[in-house]
CSV table of C-alpha atoms and ligand atoms in Angstrom, one decimal:
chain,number,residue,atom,x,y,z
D,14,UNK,CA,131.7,111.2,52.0
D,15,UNK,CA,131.2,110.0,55.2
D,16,UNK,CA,127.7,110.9,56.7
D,17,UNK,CA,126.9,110.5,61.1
D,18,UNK,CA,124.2,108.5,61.7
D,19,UNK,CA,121.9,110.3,64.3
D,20,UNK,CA,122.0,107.8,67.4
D,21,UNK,CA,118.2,106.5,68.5
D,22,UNK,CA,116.9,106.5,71.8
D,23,UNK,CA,116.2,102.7,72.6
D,24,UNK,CA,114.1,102.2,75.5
D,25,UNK,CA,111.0,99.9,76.6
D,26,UNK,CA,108.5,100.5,79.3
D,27,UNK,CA,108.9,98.8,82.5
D,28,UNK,CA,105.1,99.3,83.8
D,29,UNK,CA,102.7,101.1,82.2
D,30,UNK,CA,102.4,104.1,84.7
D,31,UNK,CA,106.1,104.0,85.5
D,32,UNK,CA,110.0,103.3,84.7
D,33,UNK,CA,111.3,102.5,81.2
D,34,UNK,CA,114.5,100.8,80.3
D,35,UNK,CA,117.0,102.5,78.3
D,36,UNK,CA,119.3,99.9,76.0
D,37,UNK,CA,121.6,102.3,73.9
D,38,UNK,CA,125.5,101.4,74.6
D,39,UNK,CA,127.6,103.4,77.4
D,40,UNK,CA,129.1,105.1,74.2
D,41,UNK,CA,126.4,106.3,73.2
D,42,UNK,CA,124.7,107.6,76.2
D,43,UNK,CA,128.2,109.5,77.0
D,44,UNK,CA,127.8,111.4,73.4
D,45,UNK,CA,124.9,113.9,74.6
D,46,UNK,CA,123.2,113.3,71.5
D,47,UNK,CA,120.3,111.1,73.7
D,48,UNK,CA,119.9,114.3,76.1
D,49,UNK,CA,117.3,115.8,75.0
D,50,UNK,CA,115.2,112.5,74.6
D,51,UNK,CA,116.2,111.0,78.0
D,52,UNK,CA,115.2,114.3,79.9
D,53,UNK,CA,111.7,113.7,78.3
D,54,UNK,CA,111.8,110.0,78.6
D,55,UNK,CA,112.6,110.6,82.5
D,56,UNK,CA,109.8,113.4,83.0
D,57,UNK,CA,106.9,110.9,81.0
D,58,UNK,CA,108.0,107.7,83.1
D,59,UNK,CA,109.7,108.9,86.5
D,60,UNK,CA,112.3,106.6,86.0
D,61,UNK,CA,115.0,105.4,83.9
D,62,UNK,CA,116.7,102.3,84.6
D,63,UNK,CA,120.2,101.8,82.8
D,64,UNK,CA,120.8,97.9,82.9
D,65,UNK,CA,124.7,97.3,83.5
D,66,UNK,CA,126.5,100.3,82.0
D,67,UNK,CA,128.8,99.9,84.3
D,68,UNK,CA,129.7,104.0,84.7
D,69,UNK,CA,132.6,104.4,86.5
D,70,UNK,CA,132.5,107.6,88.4
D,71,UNK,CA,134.2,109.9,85.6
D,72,UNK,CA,131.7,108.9,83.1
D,73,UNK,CA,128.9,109.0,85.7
D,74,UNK,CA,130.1,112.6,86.2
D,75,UNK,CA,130.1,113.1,82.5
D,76,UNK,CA,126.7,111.6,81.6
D,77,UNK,CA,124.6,113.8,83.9
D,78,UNK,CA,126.4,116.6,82.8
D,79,UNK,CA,125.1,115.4,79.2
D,80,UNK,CA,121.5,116.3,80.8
D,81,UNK,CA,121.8,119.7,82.3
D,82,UNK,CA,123.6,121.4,84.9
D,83,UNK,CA,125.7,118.9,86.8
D,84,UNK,CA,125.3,119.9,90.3
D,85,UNK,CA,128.4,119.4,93.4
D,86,UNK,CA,127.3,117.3,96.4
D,87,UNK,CA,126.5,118.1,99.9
D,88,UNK,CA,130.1,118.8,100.9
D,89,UNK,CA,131.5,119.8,97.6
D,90,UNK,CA,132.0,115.7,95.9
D,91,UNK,CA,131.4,115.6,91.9
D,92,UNK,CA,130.2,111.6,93.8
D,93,UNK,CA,128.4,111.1,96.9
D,94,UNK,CA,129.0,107.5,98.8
D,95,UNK,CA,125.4,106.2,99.8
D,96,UNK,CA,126.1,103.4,102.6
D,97,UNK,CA,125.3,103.0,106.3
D,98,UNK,CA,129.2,102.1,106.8
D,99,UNK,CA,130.6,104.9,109.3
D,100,UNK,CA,133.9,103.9,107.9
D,101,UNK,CA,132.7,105.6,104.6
D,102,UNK,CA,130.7,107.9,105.1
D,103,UNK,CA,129.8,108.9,109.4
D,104,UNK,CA,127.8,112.1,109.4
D,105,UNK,CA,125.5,110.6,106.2
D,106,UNK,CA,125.1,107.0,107.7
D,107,UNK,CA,122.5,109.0,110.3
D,108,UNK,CA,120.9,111.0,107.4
D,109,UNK,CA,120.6,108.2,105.5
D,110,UNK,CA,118.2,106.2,108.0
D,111,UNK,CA,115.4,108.6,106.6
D,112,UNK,CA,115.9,107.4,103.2
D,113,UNK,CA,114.3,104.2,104.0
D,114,UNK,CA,110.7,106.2,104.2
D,115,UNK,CA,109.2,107.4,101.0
D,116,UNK,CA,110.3,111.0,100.2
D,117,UNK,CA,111.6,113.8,97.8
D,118,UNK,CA,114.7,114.9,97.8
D,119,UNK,CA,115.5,118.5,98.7
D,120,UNK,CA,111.6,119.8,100.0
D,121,UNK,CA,113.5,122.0,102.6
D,122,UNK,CA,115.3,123.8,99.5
D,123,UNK,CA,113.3,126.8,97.2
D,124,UNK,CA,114.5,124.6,94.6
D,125,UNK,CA,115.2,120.8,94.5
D,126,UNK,CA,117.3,119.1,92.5
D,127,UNK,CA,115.8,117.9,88.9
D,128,UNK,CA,117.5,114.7,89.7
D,129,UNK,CA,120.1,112.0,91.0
D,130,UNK,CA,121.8,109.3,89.5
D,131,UNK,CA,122.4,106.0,91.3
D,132,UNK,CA,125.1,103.7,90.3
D,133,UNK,CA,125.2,100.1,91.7
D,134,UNK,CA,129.0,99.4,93.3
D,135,UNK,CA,128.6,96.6,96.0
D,136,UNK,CA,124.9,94.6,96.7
D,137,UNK,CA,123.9,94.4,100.3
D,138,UNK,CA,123.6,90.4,101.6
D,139,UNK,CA,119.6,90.7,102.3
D,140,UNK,CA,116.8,93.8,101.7
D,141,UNK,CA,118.2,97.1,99.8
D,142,UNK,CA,116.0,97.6,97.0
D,143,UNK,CA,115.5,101.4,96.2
D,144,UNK,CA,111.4,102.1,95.1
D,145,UNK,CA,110.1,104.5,93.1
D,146,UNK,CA,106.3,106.1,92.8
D,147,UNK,CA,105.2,108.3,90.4
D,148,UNK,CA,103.8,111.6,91.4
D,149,UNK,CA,102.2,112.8,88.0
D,150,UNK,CA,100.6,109.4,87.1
D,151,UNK,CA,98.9,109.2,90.8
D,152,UNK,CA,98.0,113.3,90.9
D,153,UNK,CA,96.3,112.7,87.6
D,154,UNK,CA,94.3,109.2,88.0
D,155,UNK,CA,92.8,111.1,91.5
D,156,UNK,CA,88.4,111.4,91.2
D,157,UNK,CA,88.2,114.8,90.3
D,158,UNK,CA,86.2,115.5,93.4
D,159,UNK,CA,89.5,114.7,95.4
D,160,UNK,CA,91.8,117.3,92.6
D,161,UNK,CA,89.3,119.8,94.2
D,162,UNK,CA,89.6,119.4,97.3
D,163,UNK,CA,93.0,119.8,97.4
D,164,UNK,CA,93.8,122.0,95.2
D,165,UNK,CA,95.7,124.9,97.0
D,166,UNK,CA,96.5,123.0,100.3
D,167,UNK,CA,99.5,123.6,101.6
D,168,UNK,CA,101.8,121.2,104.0
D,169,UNK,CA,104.3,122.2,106.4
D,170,UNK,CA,107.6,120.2,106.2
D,171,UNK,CA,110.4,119.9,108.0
D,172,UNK,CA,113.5,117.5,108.7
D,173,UNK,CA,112.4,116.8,112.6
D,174,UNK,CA,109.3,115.0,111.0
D,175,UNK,CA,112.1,113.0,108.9
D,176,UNK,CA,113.5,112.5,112.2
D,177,UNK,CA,110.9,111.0,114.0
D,178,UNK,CA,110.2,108.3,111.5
D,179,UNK,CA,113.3,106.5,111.9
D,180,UNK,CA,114.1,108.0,115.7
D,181,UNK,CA,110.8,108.4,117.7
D,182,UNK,CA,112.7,108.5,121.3
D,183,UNK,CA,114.9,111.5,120.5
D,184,UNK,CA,117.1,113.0,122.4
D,185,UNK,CA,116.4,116.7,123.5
D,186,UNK,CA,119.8,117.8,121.9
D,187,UNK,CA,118.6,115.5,118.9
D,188,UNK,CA,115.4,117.3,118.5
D,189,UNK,CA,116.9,120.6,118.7
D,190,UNK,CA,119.3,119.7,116.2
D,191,UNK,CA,116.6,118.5,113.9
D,192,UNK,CA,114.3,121.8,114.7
D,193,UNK,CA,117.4,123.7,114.4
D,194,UNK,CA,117.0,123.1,110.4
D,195,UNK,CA,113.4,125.1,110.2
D,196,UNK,CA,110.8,124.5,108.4
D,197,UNK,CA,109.2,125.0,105.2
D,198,UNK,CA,105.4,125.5,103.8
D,199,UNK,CA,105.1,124.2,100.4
D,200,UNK,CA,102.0,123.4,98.2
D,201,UNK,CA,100.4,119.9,97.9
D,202,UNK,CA,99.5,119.7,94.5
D,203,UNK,CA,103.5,121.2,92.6
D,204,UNK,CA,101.6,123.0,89.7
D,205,UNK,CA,104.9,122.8,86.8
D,206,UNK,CA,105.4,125.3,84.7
D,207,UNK,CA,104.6,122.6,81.5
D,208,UNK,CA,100.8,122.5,83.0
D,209,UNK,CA,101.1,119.4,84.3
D,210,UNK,CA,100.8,118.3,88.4
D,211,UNK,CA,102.2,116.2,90.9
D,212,UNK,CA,101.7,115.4,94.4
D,213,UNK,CA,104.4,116.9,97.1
D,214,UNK,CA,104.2,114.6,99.8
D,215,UNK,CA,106.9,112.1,102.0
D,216,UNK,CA,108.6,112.1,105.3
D,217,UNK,CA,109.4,116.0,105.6
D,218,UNK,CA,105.7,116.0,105.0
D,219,UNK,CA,104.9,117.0,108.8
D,220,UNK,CA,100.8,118.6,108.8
D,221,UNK,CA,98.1,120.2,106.2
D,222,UNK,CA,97.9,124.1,106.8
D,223,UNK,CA,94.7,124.5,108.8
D,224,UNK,CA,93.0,121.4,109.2
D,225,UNK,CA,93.0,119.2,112.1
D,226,UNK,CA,96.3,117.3,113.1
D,227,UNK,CA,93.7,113.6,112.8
D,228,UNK,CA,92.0,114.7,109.2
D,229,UNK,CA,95.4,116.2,108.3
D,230,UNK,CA,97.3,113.2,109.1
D,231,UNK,CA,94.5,111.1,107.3
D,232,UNK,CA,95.1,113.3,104.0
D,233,UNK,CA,98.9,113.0,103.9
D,234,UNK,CA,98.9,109.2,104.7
D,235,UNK,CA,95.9,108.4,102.6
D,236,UNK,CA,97.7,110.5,99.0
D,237,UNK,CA,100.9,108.7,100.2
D,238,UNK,CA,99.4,105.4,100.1
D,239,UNK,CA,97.7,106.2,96.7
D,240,UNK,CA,100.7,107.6,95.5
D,241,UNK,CA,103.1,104.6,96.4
D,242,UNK,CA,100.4,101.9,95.6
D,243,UNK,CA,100.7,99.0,92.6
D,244,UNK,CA,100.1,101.0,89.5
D,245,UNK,CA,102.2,103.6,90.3
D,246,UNK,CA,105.3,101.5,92.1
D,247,UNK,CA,108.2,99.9,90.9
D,248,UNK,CA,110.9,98.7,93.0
D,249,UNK,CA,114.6,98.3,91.8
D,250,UNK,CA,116.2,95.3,92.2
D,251,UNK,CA,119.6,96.2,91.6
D,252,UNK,CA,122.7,94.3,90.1
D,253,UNK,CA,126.1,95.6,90.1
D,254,UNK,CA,126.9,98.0,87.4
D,255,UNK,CA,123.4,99.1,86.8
D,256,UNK,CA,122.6,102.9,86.7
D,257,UNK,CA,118.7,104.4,87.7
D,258,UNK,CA,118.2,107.8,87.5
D,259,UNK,CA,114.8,109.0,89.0
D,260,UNK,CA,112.9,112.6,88.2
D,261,UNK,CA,112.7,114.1,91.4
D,262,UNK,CA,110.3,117.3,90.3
D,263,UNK,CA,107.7,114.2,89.8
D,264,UNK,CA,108.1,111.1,92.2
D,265,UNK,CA,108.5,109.5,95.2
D,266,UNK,CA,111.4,107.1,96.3
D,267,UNK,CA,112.9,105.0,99.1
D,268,UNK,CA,115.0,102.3,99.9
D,269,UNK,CA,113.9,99.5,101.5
D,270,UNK,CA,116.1,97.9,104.3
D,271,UNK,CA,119.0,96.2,104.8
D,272,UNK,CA,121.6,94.6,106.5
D,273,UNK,CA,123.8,97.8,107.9
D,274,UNK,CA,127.2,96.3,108.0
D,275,UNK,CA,126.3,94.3,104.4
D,276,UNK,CA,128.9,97.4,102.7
D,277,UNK,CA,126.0,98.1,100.4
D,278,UNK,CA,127.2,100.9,98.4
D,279,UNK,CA,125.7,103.2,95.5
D,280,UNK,CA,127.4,106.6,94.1
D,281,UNK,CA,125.1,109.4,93.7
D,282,UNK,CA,125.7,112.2,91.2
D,283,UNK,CA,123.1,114.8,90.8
D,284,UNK,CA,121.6,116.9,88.5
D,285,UNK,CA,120.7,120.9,89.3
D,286,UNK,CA,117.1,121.6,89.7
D,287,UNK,CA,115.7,125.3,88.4
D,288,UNK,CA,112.3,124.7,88.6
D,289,UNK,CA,110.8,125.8,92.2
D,290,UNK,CA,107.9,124.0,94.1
D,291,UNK,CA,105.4,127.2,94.1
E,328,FE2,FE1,116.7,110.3,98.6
């Protein structure tokens, strides 16, 4: 009789607050028995680093459907190009400029996505790192005194903020098209339905609900930098083939720049969210 061996999660911790690696083969990440354990994994550390699986964008697409509800991106692609190439991609190499400040992805939807998958195609010459910070682990560690105070804060966002990080001379037309896209009030501190917290915060994060624009500005940079500091950081330095897959419900990420006509390249797939921020 021939009995199946259950397949074990393999995985070590990059940092102690953040990342783990994950060593099982491509074979047997692609057999869906690891899902269950790599959804917790990811949740617990933020995020997963997959050392040169070398996914090619069919088993990309099949691997996050392993995990949950594989969701179609922003124009209906199973695969979304990231570059700053206009050849590639031209609407996305603008949209893309923001990704180079820390942020969440999705804040201006009732319900972001759980989280993407990066695979590695082509390194850029210089920069091009993506970073990670870990929302839960920097929520939790706060004094206690600070958890109080801003518990129940909420923080408008909106893409024109995202806009003015990486464009602060608009346009007029720019800034309508930006402000065109609304806004959106969401709380600081993302209360998740398993009990535990993280912070909301990044470059849609525009201004605290009734405080001052200085002291409101003071509490959104100063989280930020807790949030993105040392213990709770670690920054990707990526090889070709390599796949990172980050929890979105519960981090912080951004890339950090790069040579624009390098052809840096990474294909994005991305997993449905269902849990919403309030
Ligand atoms: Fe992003």
């Amino acid at each position: 009789m021939i009995v199946a061996t259950k397949v074990r999660l393999q995985a070590e911790q990059i940092k102690p607050k953040i990342g783990s690696r994950v060593l099982n083969t491509k074979d047997e990440l692609l057999s869906g028995q690891l899902a269950e354990e790599i959804n917790d994994l990811l949740e617990r550390r933020g995020v997963l680093i997959f050392p040169m699986v070398r996914f090619t964008d069919a088993e990309q697409v099949a691997f996050t459907d392993t995990l949950g509800k594989f969701a179609k991106e922003i124009r209906g692609q199973d695969v979304f190009p990231i570059t700053l190439d206009k050849k590639v991609n031209q609407e996305a190499a603008e949209y893309l400029k923001g990704s180079l400040f820390w942020h969440i992805d999705g804040t201006m939807n009732p319900v972001p996505i759980r989280g993407s998958i990066l695979s590695s195609k082509v390194l850029p010459s210089w920069g091009g790192n993506t970073e990670f910070a870990n929302t839960y682990a920097a929520y939790d560690d706060l004094p206690q005194a600070r958890k109080d105070e801003i518990d129940g804060l909420r923080v408008v966002h909106s893409m024109w903020n995202t806009g003015l990080y990486h464009t602060p001379e608009p346009t007029l037309a720019q800034l309508d098209d930006w402000q065109s896209k609304g806004e959106v009030v969401l709380p600081l501190v993302w209360k998740h339905r398993s009990g535990r917290k993280s912070l909301v915060l990044g470059n849609t994060a525009a201004r605290v609900v009734g405080l001052e624009p200085k002291e409101s500005a003071k509490l959104l940079h100063g989280l930020r930098e807790w949030a993105t500091s040392e213990p709770y950081h670690y920054a990707h330095h990526w090889s070709v083939g390599d796949a990172v897959m980050w929890d979105n419900t519960g981090s912080l990420h951004r890339a950090t720049p790069y040579d624009p006509d390098c052809g840096r390249l990474l294909h994005r797939t991305i997993l449905q969210g269902d849990e919403p921020f309030a």
